[in-house]
Coordinates of C-alpha atoms and ligand atoms in Angstrom, one line a residue:
M1 CA -21.8 25.8 -2.6
A2 CA -24.2 23.2 -3.9
S3 CA -25.6 20.9 -1.3
T4 CA -26.1 17.2 -1.4
T5 CA -29.6 16.3 -2.2
R6 CA -29.7 12.6 -2.0
G7 CA -33.2 11.2 -1.5
A8 CA -34.2 7.9 0.0
Q9 CA -35.2 6.3 -3.3
P10 CA -35.4 2.5 -4.0
R11 CA -32.5 0.9 -5.8
G12 CA -32.8 0.9 -9.6
V13 CA -34.3 4.4 -9.5
R14 CA -31.9 7.1 -10.6
D15 CA -31.0 9.3 -7.7
E16 CA -29.5 12.5 -9.1
S17 CA -27.6 14.9 -6.9
E18 CA -25.0 17.5 -6.9
C19 CA -22.2 18.3 -4.5
D20 CA -18.9 20.0 -4.4
A21 CA -16.7 16.9 -4.2
I22 CA -17.0 13.2 -4.7
V23 CA -14.6 10.9 -2.8
I24 CA -14.1 7.4 -4.1
G25 CA -12.9 5.0 -1.4
A26 CA -13.4 4.8 2.4
G27 CA -9.9 3.6 3.5
F28 CA -7.4 5.8 5.3
G29 CA -7.2 8.3 2.4
G30 CA -10.9 8.5 1.5
L31 CA -12.0 8.9 5.1
Y32 CA -9.6 11.7 5.7
A33 CA -10.6 13.3 2.4
L34 CA -14.2 13.3 3.5
H35 CA -13.4 14.7 6.9
H36 CA -11.1 17.4 5.6
L37 CA -13.2 18.6 2.7
R38 CA -16.5 18.5 4.6
D39 CA -15.6 19.4 8.2
K40 CA -12.5 21.6 7.7
M41 CA -13.5 23.3 4.4
G42 CA -17.3 23.3 4.6
L43 CA -17.8 21.6 1.2
S44 CA -20.7 19.2 0.4
V45 CA -19.2 15.8 -0.2
R46 CA -20.4 12.4 -1.0
A47 CA -18.2 9.3 -0.7
F48 CA -18.6 5.9 -2.2
D49 CA -17.1 2.5 -1.5
G50 CA -17.7 -0.9 -3.0
A51 CA -17.0 -2.5 0.3
G52 CA -19.7 -3.0 3.0
G53 CA -17.9 -0.8 5.5
V54 CA -15.0 1.6 6.1
G55 CA -11.4 0.4 6.1
G56 CA -10.3 0.0 2.5
T57 CA -7.4 -2.4 2.4
W58 CA -8.1 -3.3 6.1
W59 CA -11.7 -4.2 5.1
Y60 CA -10.5 -6.7 2.6
N61 CA -7.2 -8.1 3.9
R62 CA -8.5 -10.3 6.7
Y63 CA -6.3 -13.3 6.1
P64 CA -4.8 -15.0 9.2
G65 CA -1.8 -13.1 10.5
A66 CA -2.5 -9.8 8.7
R67 CA -0.6 -7.0 10.4
V68 CA 0.8 -3.7 9.6
D69 CA 4.3 -4.2 8.1
A70 CA 5.5 -0.7 8.6
P71 CA 6.5 1.3 11.8
S72 CA 3.3 0.6 13.6
S73 CA 1.5 1.7 16.7
P74 CA 0.8 4.5 17.2
F75 CA 2.4 5.8 13.9
Y76 CA 0.4 3.9 11.4
A77 CA -2.6 6.0 12.1
Y78 CA -3.9 9.6 11.6
T79 CA -1.5 12.1 13.0
F80 CA -3.4 15.4 12.5
S81 CA -5.4 15.3 15.7
K82 CA -3.7 15.1 19.1
E83 CA -7.0 14.3 20.7
L84 CA -7.3 11.2 18.5
V85 CA -3.7 10.2 19.3
N86 CA -4.4 10.6 23.0
E87 CA -7.7 8.7 23.1
W88 CA -6.9 5.6 21.1
E89 CA -5.3 2.8 23.0
W90 CA -3.0 0.7 20.8
T91 CA -2.2 -2.7 22.3
E92 CA 0.6 -4.2 20.2
T93 CA 3.7 -2.8 18.5
Q94 CA 2.7 -4.3 15.1
T95 CA -1.0 -3.7 14.8
S96 CA -3.3 -6.5 13.7
Q97 CA -5.8 -6.1 10.8
A98 CA -8.7 -6.3 13.3
A99 CA -7.2 -3.5 15.4
V100 CA -6.6 -1.2 12.4
L101 CA -10.1 -1.8 11.2
A102 CA -11.5 -1.0 14.7
Y103 CA -9.5 2.2 14.7
L104 CA -10.9 3.3 11.3
E105 CA -14.4 2.4 12.5
H106 CA -13.9 4.6 15.5
F107 CA -12.5 7.4 13.3
A108 CA -15.6 7.2 11.1
D109 CA -17.9 7.4 14.1
R110 CA -16.0 10.0 16.0
F111 CA -16.1 12.4 13.0
D112 CA -19.6 11.3 12.0
L113 CA -18.5 10.3 8.5
R114 CA -20.8 7.4 7.7
R115 CA -23.8 9.6 7.0
D116 CA -22.0 10.8 3.8
I117 CA -20.6 7.5 2.7
Q118 CA -22.5 5.1 0.5
F119 CA -21.2 1.5 0.9
D120 CA -21.7 -1.5 -1.3
T121 CA -21.7 0.9 -4.3
W122 CA -19.3 0.6 -7.2
I123 CA -18.7 3.5 -9.6
S124 CA -19.6 2.3 -13.0
D125 CA -18.7 5.5 -14.8
A126 CA -16.8 8.7 -14.1
R127 CA -16.8 11.4 -16.8
Y128 CA -15.6 15.0 -17.0
D129 CA -17.7 17.6 -18.8
E130 CA -15.6 20.4 -20.2
N131 CA -18.5 22.7 -20.5
T132 CA -19.7 22.6 -17.0
Q133 CA -16.2 21.8 -15.6
R134 CA -17.7 19.1 -13.5
W135 CA -17.4 15.4 -13.0
T136 CA -20.4 13.0 -13.2
I137 CA -20.2 9.6 -11.7
E138 CA -22.7 6.8 -12.1
T139 CA -23.0 3.9 -9.7
D140 CA -24.2 0.3 -10.0
T141 CA -26.9 1.2 -7.6
G142 CA -28.4 3.7 -9.9
D143 CA -27.1 7.0 -8.6
R144 CA -25.8 9.8 -10.8
V145 CA -23.9 12.5 -8.9
T146 CA -22.1 15.5 -10.3
A147 CA -19.4 17.5 -8.5
Q148 CA -16.7 20.0 -9.4
F149 CA -14.0 17.7 -7.9
L150 CA -13.3 14.0 -8.0
I151 CA -11.0 12.7 -5.3
C152 CA -9.8 9.2 -6.0
A153 CA -8.7 7.4 -2.9
V154 CA -9.0 4.1 -4.5
G155 CA -6.1 2.3 -2.8
A156 CA -2.5 1.5 -3.9
L157 CA -3.0 -2.3 -3.3
F158 CA -6.6 -3.0 -4.2
V159 CA -6.9 -4.9 -7.5
A160 CA -6.1 -8.5 -6.6
H161 CA -3.8 -10.4 -9.0
K162 CA -4.9 -13.9 -9.7
P163 CA -2.3 -15.9 -11.7
D164 CA -3.6 -17.1 -15.0
Y165 CA -2.1 -20.7 -14.8
P166 CA -3.9 -22.8 -17.3
G167 CA -6.6 -24.9 -15.6
I168 CA -6.5 -23.0 -12.3
N169 CA -10.3 -22.8 -12.4
D170 CA -10.4 -26.6 -12.6
F171 CA -9.5 -26.6 -8.9
A172 CA -12.8 -27.5 -7.2
G173 CA -11.9 -26.9 -3.5
E174 CA -12.1 -23.7 -1.6
C175 CA -9.9 -20.9 -3.0
H176 CA -9.3 -17.5 -1.4
H177 CA -7.1 -14.6 -2.4
T178 CA -5.5 -13.0 0.7
G179 CA -6.7 -9.6 -0.6
R180 CA -10.3 -10.7 -0.8
W181 CA -10.5 -12.8 2.3
P182 CA -14.0 -14.0 3.4
H183 CA -15.7 -12.2 6.2
V184 CA -16.6 -15.5 7.9
P185 CA -13.9 -17.6 9.5
V186 CA -12.0 -20.0 7.2
S187 CA -11.3 -23.3 8.8
F188 CA -8.0 -25.0 7.9
S189 CA -8.5 -27.8 10.4
G190 CA -7.8 -31.3 9.0
K191 CA -7.2 -29.7 5.5
R192 CA -4.4 -29.9 3.1
V193 CA -3.7 -26.3 2.2
G194 CA -1.7 -24.9 -0.8
V195 CA -0.3 -21.4 -0.6
I196 CA 0.9 -19.7 -3.8
G197 CA 3.0 -16.6 -3.1
T198 CA 5.5 -15.6 -0.5
G199 CA 5.2 -11.8 -0.4
S200 CA 4.1 -10.0 2.8
S201 CA 0.6 -11.6 2.7
G202 CA 2.0 -15.2 2.2
I203 CA 4.7 -14.8 4.8
Q204 CA 2.3 -13.4 7.4
S205 CA -0.4 -16.0 6.8
I206 CA 1.7 -19.2 6.3
P207 CA 2.7 -19.6 10.0
E208 CA -0.9 -19.1 11.1
I209 CA -2.3 -21.5 8.6
A210 CA 0.4 -24.1 9.5
K211 CA -0.7 -24.1 13.1
E212 CA -4.1 -25.3 12.2
A213 CA -3.9 -27.2 8.9
E214 CA -3.2 -30.9 8.5
H215 CA -0.6 -30.0 5.8
V216 CA 0.6 -26.9 4.0
T217 CA 2.4 -26.8 0.7
V218 CA 4.0 -23.5 -0.1
F219 CA 4.6 -22.7 -3.8
Q220 CA 7.4 -20.2 -3.9
R221 CA 8.5 -18.3 -7.0
T222 CA 11.0 -15.9 -5.4
P223 CA 12.6 -16.5 -2.0
Q224 CA 12.3 -13.5 0.2
Y225 CA 14.1 -11.6 2.8
A226 CA 12.0 -11.1 5.9
L227 CA 12.9 -9.4 9.2
P228 CA 11.6 -10.4 12.5
A229 CA 8.6 -8.1 13.4
R230 CA 9.1 -8.9 17.1
N231 CA 5.5 -8.0 17.8
R232 CA 4.8 -7.5 21.5
P233 CA 2.3 -5.7 23.7
I234 CA 2.9 -2.0 23.7
T235 CA 3.3 -0.6 27.2
T236 CA 1.4 2.2 28.7
D237 CA 4.7 4.0 29.4
E238 CA 5.6 3.8 25.7
L239 CA 2.3 5.1 24.7
S240 CA 2.5 8.0 27.2
Q241 CA 5.9 8.9 26.0
Y242 CA 4.8 8.9 22.4
R243 CA 1.9 11.1 23.3
E244 CA 4.1 13.5 25.3
N245 CA 6.5 13.8 22.4
W246 CA 3.9 13.7 19.6
D247 CA 4.8 17.0 18.0
S248 CA 8.4 16.2 17.6
L249 CA 7.7 12.6 16.5
R250 CA 5.3 13.9 13.9
A251 CA 7.9 16.4 12.7
T252 CA 10.5 13.6 12.4
M253 CA 8.0 11.5 10.4
C254 CA 7.5 14.4 8.0
A255 CA 11.3 15.0 7.7
R256 CA 12.3 11.4 7.4
G257 CA 10.1 9.8 4.9
G258 CA 7.5 8.7 7.5
W259 CA 10.0 7.2 9.9
P260 CA 9.4 8.5 13.4
F261 CA 12.8 7.9 15.0
K262 CA 16.3 9.3 14.4
T263 CA 18.3 7.2 12.1
S264 CA 22.0 6.4 11.9
R265 CA 24.0 8.8 9.7
R266 CA 27.0 6.5 9.9
R267 CA 29.0 5.3 6.9
A268 CA 29.9 1.6 6.6
S269 CA 33.5 2.6 6.0
E270 CA 33.7 4.1 9.5
D271 CA 33.4 0.6 11.1
S272 CA 35.3 -2.6 10.7
P273 CA 33.6 -5.7 9.3
A274 CA 33.3 -7.1 12.9
Q275 CA 31.8 -3.8 14.1
R276 CA 29.3 -3.8 11.2
R277 CA 28.3 -7.4 12.0
A278 CA 27.7 -6.5 15.6
R279 CA 25.6 -3.5 14.5
Y280 CA 23.5 -5.8 12.2
E281 CA 23.0 -8.2 15.1
E282 CA 21.8 -5.5 17.4
L283 CA 19.3 -4.2 14.8
W284 CA 18.1 -7.7 14.0
E285 CA 17.4 -8.2 17.7
Q286 CA 15.5 -4.9 17.8
G287 CA 13.3 -6.2 15.0
G288 CA 11.0 -4.3 12.6
I289 CA 12.6 -2.4 9.7
H290 CA 15.6 -1.1 11.8
L291 CA 18.1 -3.3 10.0
A292 CA 17.0 -1.9 6.7
I293 CA 17.0 1.8 7.5
N294 CA 19.2 2.3 10.5
S295 CA 22.4 0.4 9.9
Y296 CA 24.5 2.6 7.5
I297 CA 23.8 5.2 4.9
G298 CA 23.2 3.8 1.4
V299 CA 22.1 0.2 2.0
L300 CA 19.7 0.6 -1.0
V301 CA 22.3 2.3 -3.2
D302 CA 25.7 0.7 -2.5
K303 CA 25.9 -2.8 -4.0
D304 CA 28.7 -4.0 -1.7
L305 CA 27.0 -2.8 1.4
N306 CA 23.7 -4.2 0.2
H307 CA 25.5 -7.5 -0.4
E308 CA 26.8 -7.6 3.1
V309 CA 23.4 -7.0 4.7
S310 CA 21.9 -9.5 2.3
E311 CA 24.4 -12.1 3.4
F312 CA 23.7 -11.3 7.0
V313 CA 20.0 -12.1 6.5
R314 CA 20.8 -15.2 4.5
D315 CA 22.9 -16.4 7.4
K316 CA 20.0 -15.9 9.7
I317 CA 17.8 -17.9 7.5
R318 CA 20.4 -20.7 7.2
E319 CA 20.7 -20.8 11.0
T320 CA 16.9 -21.1 11.4
I321 CA 16.1 -23.8 8.9
R322 CA 17.0 -27.4 10.0
N323 CA 16.7 -29.0 6.6
P324 CA 19.6 -27.7 4.4
E325 CA 17.7 -28.4 1.2
T326 CA 14.8 -26.3 2.4
A327 CA 17.2 -23.6 3.5
R328 CA 18.8 -23.6 0.0
K329 CA 15.4 -23.0 -1.6
L330 CA 14.7 -20.2 0.8
M331 CA 17.8 -18.2 0.0
P332 CA 16.9 -14.8 -1.5
D333 CA 19.1 -13.8 -4.3
Y334 CA 18.1 -10.2 -5.2
Y335 CA 19.3 -7.0 -3.6
F336 CA 18.0 -6.8 0.0
G337 CA 15.2 -4.3 0.4
T338 CA 14.4 -3.8 -3.3
K339 CA 11.2 -5.8 -3.0
R340 CA 8.9 -4.5 -0.3
L341 CA 10.4 -5.4 3.0
I342 CA 8.6 -8.0 4.9
L343 CA 8.2 -8.3 8.7
D344 CA 7.5 -11.8 9.8
N345 CA 6.3 -13.6 12.9
G346 CA 7.9 -17.0 12.8
Y347 CA 7.9 -17.5 9.0
F348 CA 11.2 -19.3 8.6
E349 CA 10.7 -21.4 11.7
T350 CA 7.5 -22.7 10.1
Y351 CA 9.6 -24.7 7.7
N352 CA 10.8 -26.8 10.6
R353 CA 7.4 -28.2 11.2
E354 CA 6.6 -31.6 9.8
N355 CA 3.4 -30.5 8.2
V356 CA 5.0 -27.9 5.9
A357 CA 6.6 -28.5 2.5
L358 CA 8.2 -26.0 0.2
I359 CA 8.0 -26.2 -3.6
D360 CA 10.5 -24.0 -5.5
L361 CA 8.6 -23.1 -8.6
R362 CA 11.8 -22.0 -10.4
E363 CA 13.0 -25.6 -10.3
D364 CA 9.7 -27.3 -10.3
P365 CA 7.0 -25.2 -12.0
I366 CA 3.3 -25.6 -11.8
E367 CA 2.0 -27.4 -14.9
A368 CA -1.7 -28.0 -14.2
F369 CA -4.5 -28.0 -11.7
T370 CA -6.9 -30.8 -11.1
P371 CA -10.1 -30.6 -9.0
S372 CA -8.1 -31.7 -6.0
S373 CA -4.4 -31.0 -6.6
V374 CA -1.7 -28.8 -8.0
R375 CA 0.5 -30.6 -10.5
T376 CA 4.1 -29.5 -10.8
R377 CA 6.7 -30.9 -13.1
E378 CA 8.0 -33.2 -10.4
G379 CA 4.9 -34.3 -8.6
E380 CA 1.2 -34.0 -7.7
H381 CA 0.2 -32.1 -4.5
K382 CA -3.2 -33.0 -3.0
I383 CA -4.9 -29.8 -1.9
D384 CA -8.3 -29.2 -0.2
L385 CA -7.9 -25.4 0.0
L386 CA -5.9 -23.0 -2.1
V387 CA -4.7 -19.7 -0.8
L388 CA -3.6 -17.2 -3.5
A389 CA -1.2 -14.7 -1.8
T390 CA -0.3 -13.5 -5.3
G391 CA -0.5 -9.7 -4.7
F392 CA -2.0 -6.8 -6.5
D393 CA -1.9 -4.8 -9.7
A394 CA -0.4 -2.1 -7.5
V395 CA -0.8 1.6 -7.5
S396 CA -2.0 2.2 -11.1
G397 CA -4.4 -0.8 -11.1
S398 CA -7.2 0.7 -9.0
M399 CA -7.2 3.9 -11.0
L400 CA -7.3 1.9 -14.3
K401 CA -10.2 -0.2 -12.9
L402 CA -12.1 3.0 -12.2
N403 CA -11.1 4.2 -15.7
P404 CA -12.3 7.8 -15.5
K405 CA -13.0 9.6 -18.8
G406 CA -11.4 13.1 -19.1
R407 CA -11.2 15.7 -21.8
G408 CA -12.7 14.7 -25.1
G409 CA -13.9 11.5 -23.5
M410 CA -10.3 10.1 -23.3
S411 CA -10.2 7.2 -20.9
L412 CA -7.4 6.7 -18.4
V413 CA -6.8 3.2 -19.9
E414 CA -5.9 5.0 -23.2
K415 CA -3.9 7.7 -21.4
W416 CA -1.9 5.2 -19.4
D417 CA -1.4 2.7 -22.2
E418 CA 2.4 2.9 -22.0
R419 CA 3.2 5.0 -18.9
F420 CA 1.5 6.0 -15.7
D421 CA 2.2 9.6 -16.1
T422 CA 1.1 12.0 -13.4
Y423 CA 2.2 15.3 -12.0
L424 CA 3.1 15.2 -8.3
G425 CA 1.4 11.8 -8.2
T426 CA -1.9 13.6 -7.6
T427 CA -3.1 14.9 -11.0
I428 CA -3.1 13.7 -14.6
V429 CA -3.0 15.8 -17.8
G430 CA -6.4 15.6 -19.6
F431 CA -8.3 15.0 -16.3
P432 CA -9.0 18.4 -14.9
N433 CA -10.3 18.7 -11.3
L434 CA -9.4 15.0 -10.6
F435 CA -7.0 14.4 -7.7
M436 CA -5.5 11.1 -6.6
I437 CA -4.3 10.1 -3.2
H438 CA -1.3 7.7 -3.4
G439 CA -1.3 7.8 -7.2
P440 CA 1.6 6.7 -9.3
G441 CA 4.6 9.0 -8.7
S442 CA 3.7 9.8 -5.1
P443 CA 5.5 8.4 -2.1
G444 CA 2.5 6.1 -1.2
V445 CA 4.0 2.9 0.4
F446 CA 7.4 4.6 0.7
F447 CA 6.0 6.9 3.4
T448 CA 3.8 6.1 6.4
M449 CA 0.6 5.8 4.4
P450 CA -1.9 7.5 6.7
L451 CA 0.4 10.5 7.2
G452 CA 1.1 10.7 3.5
A453 CA -2.6 10.6 2.7
E454 CA -3.3 13.4 5.2
R455 CA -0.6 15.6 3.8
Q456 CA -1.6 15.0 0.2
M457 CA -5.2 15.7 1.0
E458 CA -4.3 18.9 2.8
W459 CA -2.4 20.1 -0.3
I460 CA -5.4 19.1 -2.5
G461 CA -7.7 21.0 -0.1
N462 CA -5.5 24.2 -0.4
C463 CA -5.6 23.8 -4.2
I464 CA -9.4 23.7 -4.2
R465 CA -9.4 26.7 -1.9
H466 CA -7.2 28.5 -4.4
L467 CA -9.7 27.8 -7.2
H468 CA -12.6 29.0 -5.1
E469 CA -10.9 32.2 -3.9
N470 CA -9.8 33.1 -7.4
G471 CA -13.0 32.4 -9.2
L472 CA -11.4 29.5 -11.1
G473 CA -13.4 26.6 -12.5
A474 CA -10.8 24.1 -13.4
I475 CA -7.2 23.1 -12.8
E476 CA -5.1 20.8 -14.9
S477 CA -1.4 19.9 -14.9
T478 CA 0.5 20.8 -18.0
P479 CA 2.2 18.2 -20.3
E480 CA 5.6 19.8 -19.6
A481 CA 5.2 19.4 -15.8
E482 CA 4.1 15.8 -16.2
T483 CA 7.1 14.9 -18.4
L484 CA 9.5 16.5 -15.9
W485 CA 7.9 14.8 -13.0
D486 CA 8.2 11.4 -14.8
K487 CA 11.9 12.1 -15.3
E488 CA 12.4 13.1 -11.7
I489 CA 10.8 10.0 -10.3
K490 CA 12.8 7.8 -12.6
Q491 CA 16.1 9.7 -11.8
I492 CA 15.5 9.2 -8.1
A493 CA 14.8 5.5 -8.5
D494 CA 17.7 5.0 -10.9
H495 CA 20.1 6.2 -8.3
T496 CA 19.1 3.2 -6.2
L497 CA 19.1 -0.6 -6.5
Y498 CA 15.3 -0.8 -6.8
P499 CA 15.1 -1.0 -10.6
H500 CA 17.5 -4.0 -10.6
T501 CA 14.8 -6.2 -9.1
D502 CA 11.5 -7.5 -10.5
S503 CA 8.9 -6.3 -8.0
W504 CA 5.5 -4.7 -7.9
Y505 CA 7.3 -1.4 -7.4
M506 CA 8.4 -1.8 -11.0
G507 CA 5.1 -3.3 -12.3
A508 CA 7.0 -6.5 -12.9
N509 CA 4.5 -8.7 -11.1
I510 CA 1.7 -8.2 -13.6
P511 CA 2.2 -9.8 -17.1
G512 CA 2.2 -7.1 -19.8
K513 CA 2.3 -4.2 -17.3
P514 CA 4.6 -1.3 -18.4
R515 CA 7.9 -1.4 -16.5
Q516 CA 8.0 1.8 -14.5
F517 CA 8.9 2.6 -11.0
V518 CA 5.6 3.6 -9.4
G519 CA 6.6 5.6 -6.4
H520 CA 8.5 8.6 -5.2
L521 CA 11.3 7.4 -3.0
R522 CA 12.1 10.7 -1.2
G523 CA 9.0 11.4 0.9
S524 CA 10.2 14.4 2.7
Q525 CA 11.5 16.0 -0.4
Y526 CA 8.2 15.2 -2.1
F527 CA 6.2 17.1 0.5
E528 CA 8.6 20.1 0.2
R529 CA 8.0 20.1 -3.5
L530 CA 4.2 20.1 -3.0
A531 CA 4.6 23.2 -0.8
E532 CA 6.9 24.9 -3.3
V533 CA 4.5 24.3 -6.1
A534 CA 1.7 25.9 -4.2
E535 CA 3.8 28.8 -3.1
A536 CA 4.8 29.5 -6.7
G537 CA 1.1 29.9 -7.6
Y538 CA 0.6 26.2 -8.5
E539 CA 3.5 26.0 -10.8
G540 CA 3.0 23.3 -13.5
F541 CA -0.7 23.8 -13.6
A542 CA -3.1 25.6 -16.0
F543 CA -6.3 27.1 -14.7
E544 CA -9.6 28.0 -16.4
E545 CA -12.0 30.7 -15.3
V546 CA -15.4 29.5 -14.2
R547 CA -17.6 28.9 -17.2
Ligands
N01_601 O1 1.9 -9.4 -2.7 P1 3.4 -9.4 -3.3 P2 1.5 -9.4 -1.2 N1 3.0 -17.8 -9.6 O2 3.2 -8.9 -4.7 C1 4.0 -14.5 -6.0 C2 1.3 -4.7 1.3 N2 1.0 -5.5 2.4 O3 0.0 -9.4 -1.1 O4 8.1 -12.4 -6.0 C3 3.7 -18.0 -8.5 O5 4.3 -8.8 -2.5 C4 5.1 -13.5 -6.0 O6 6.3 -14.0 -6.6 P3 7.4 -13.1 -7.2 C5 2.8 -4.6 1.2 O7 3.2 -3.4 0.7 C6 0.9 -4.9 3.6 O8 2.2 -10.3 -0.4 O9 6.7 -12.0 -8.0 N3 3.8 -17.0 -7.6 C7 5.2 -13.1 -4.6 O10 5.8 -14.1 -3.8 C8 3.1 -5.7 0.2 O11 4.3 -5.6 -0.5 C9 0.5 -5.6 4.6 O12 8.3 -14.0 -8.0 C10 3.3 -15.8 -8.0 C11 3.7 -13.1 -4.2 O13 3.0 -14.0 -5.1 C12 2.0 -5.6 -0.7 O14 0.9 -5.4 0.1 C13 0.3 -7.0 4.6 C14 2.7 -15.6 -9.2 C15 3.0 -11.8 -4.2 O15 3.7 -11.0 -3.3 C16 1.7 -6.8 -1.5 O16 1.9 -8.0 -0.7 C17 0.4 -7.6 3.4 C18 2.5 -16.7 -10.0 N4 1.9 -16.5 -11.2 C19 0.7 -6.8 2.3 N5 2.3 -14.3 -9.2 C20 0.3 -5.0 5.9 O17 0.8 -4.0 6.2 C21 2.7 -13.7 -8.1 N6 3.4 -14.6 -7.3 C22 -0.6 -5.7 6.8

C-alpha cells in the first residue's frame, strides 16, 4: 500500500502526497472511518475537516440548550468497542452538546486519530482520474493528495440554511445561525432577541435564551409537536445495567432501526379509546420518543391513529399555555411525527413568561428588516440580536457543496440536478471508488447515527477489501441498481405519512430543492440489504481490473 508522505511545508506551498484513502469530515462518521480503515485494515489514510477540531455537527452546533434529540446516553455513541462503552461515564439521559464533543475528543485521543487529521482545511476540488482509478483532492491550504478511495463523511446536517428575506442583511445587530454558533459565549443579557425558526434547534434554544434575555420574539412559520425530553441525571445503576446487557442492547438497536428497547407490537384496535388515552399518558410521562414509537403499530402510517396521537399532543400544548391566543398559534396541524420529532426541555412553558412573544408568520409575515428591527405586516419588532434557527440543506447539501467530479469530469451538481440518486445511499453512478456515509437513500437520521455510520463504514471496508483481494482497481454502481434503489426508497416512504408533510426529509425547506424523500425508513432492513448485496458478490456493482 502507498504510504502517507506529508511533509511539514509552509502554507501556500503545494504538499503532494499519496495514500490509500482520503476521509472528508471528522464527525462521528469520519472519525470512525479513519479508525476502521487505518487501524483495522492497515490502510494509509488522511482525513480533512474544515473545522478547527473533531466533532462535526457537535463542533458547530453550540447554541444554548443543544442536546441529542434521539435515544441518548449511552446509545448515541460508538457501539463497536465494549471497552469504550465501559470506560465512558455519561452523566445525563439526553446528552448535551458539550458532553458529546468531549466524548468525540476522547475517542480521537484514545485511538490516536488526530495525527492523521488536518483541521481548518477545506477541500477545494475532488476529481476522479479514470486512467489511474484514483481520486485527487486539493485543499485551500495548498495540499494535493491522491488516493484510490474517497470517503465522504461530510454530515447530513451541515450546510446552514439562511433565509433569503429581502433586506435581511440590513440588520446591523449580532446575528447567529444555530448551526454555526460562535465558539465564544454569546450574551443575551439585557438584549431583545429575535429567533426565526422552531425546529429542534429553535425549540431547544428558545427556553435557554428566554432565561437570560430581556425579551424574546419568536418568529414561527410552522407550529411543531414536541415531546418532553425529561432529561435527568443517568444513574450508575442504569449505566451498569446497560453495560452488562450491551450485546443484547446493541443487537436490538441493529434489529429495530437503532432503537435499543423492545417496542409495543400492539394494535390500536385492541384497546378502547380510554385505554389508548391512558397509554399515551404513560408514554408522555416517560418522555423522550416513547410516545412516537412505542404506543401502537402504525402511528406513522394510519391517518386515524396519527390523528388521535396528534390530538393528544395538541391537548398537552393547550393545557400548558396560559394565553389561549398563543396556544392557538402553537397548534401543530400536520401529521404527528412526519417532521423530525423534537424533544424539548420546557419549550411550551416558555410562552408563559412575560418576556416571550410569538409571531405567527403564516398570519403576519416578515416584510422587511431594518438595522434594529424585524418588520412584519402587522408591526415592528425591535431586536438587538437575531438567531437564525432555520435549519440545513439536509443530507444532499454537504455532498453538493463538496461537488466532486467523477467520470468524464461530470460534477455531482450536474448529476444531482433533478434527483439525488444513489445506490444503497453509499455510492453514485459515475463516481467510482467514492463512498458516502449517511448519503441520500441511507437511513441516516432514521437510525441511531453513530451506529449507522459504523455499520455503513464496515460494509465499505469489506468492499475495499474485496477489491484488494481480487486485484480490482475500481467499483461503481450500475444505473439499473441506482434506479431500483430510488424506487425502493420512494416506495417505502410512500407507504407512510411522511410525504404528506413539507419537511427537510422531503427537501421542502430549501427553495428550489427537488422534492424527494432523502432517507431509508427501514434501518434494519437496510443493513440486511447491505449484507445480501455483499454476499451476492456486490450485486448492482461493476468492477474494473487494476489499470
Ligand atoms: O432545522 P429545521 P433545525 N422563514 O429544518 C424554519 C437535527 N438536530 O436546525 O417548519 C421562517 O428542523 C422552519 O419552518 P418550517 C434534527 O434532526 C439535532 O431545527 O420549514 N422560518 C423550521 O421551523 C433536526 O430535525 C439536534 O415551516 C423558516 C426551522 O426554521 C435537524 O437537525 C439538535 C424559514 C428549521 O427547522 C434540523 O433542525 C438540533 C424562513 N424562511 C437539530 N426557513 C440534536 O440532536 C426555515 N424556517 C442536538
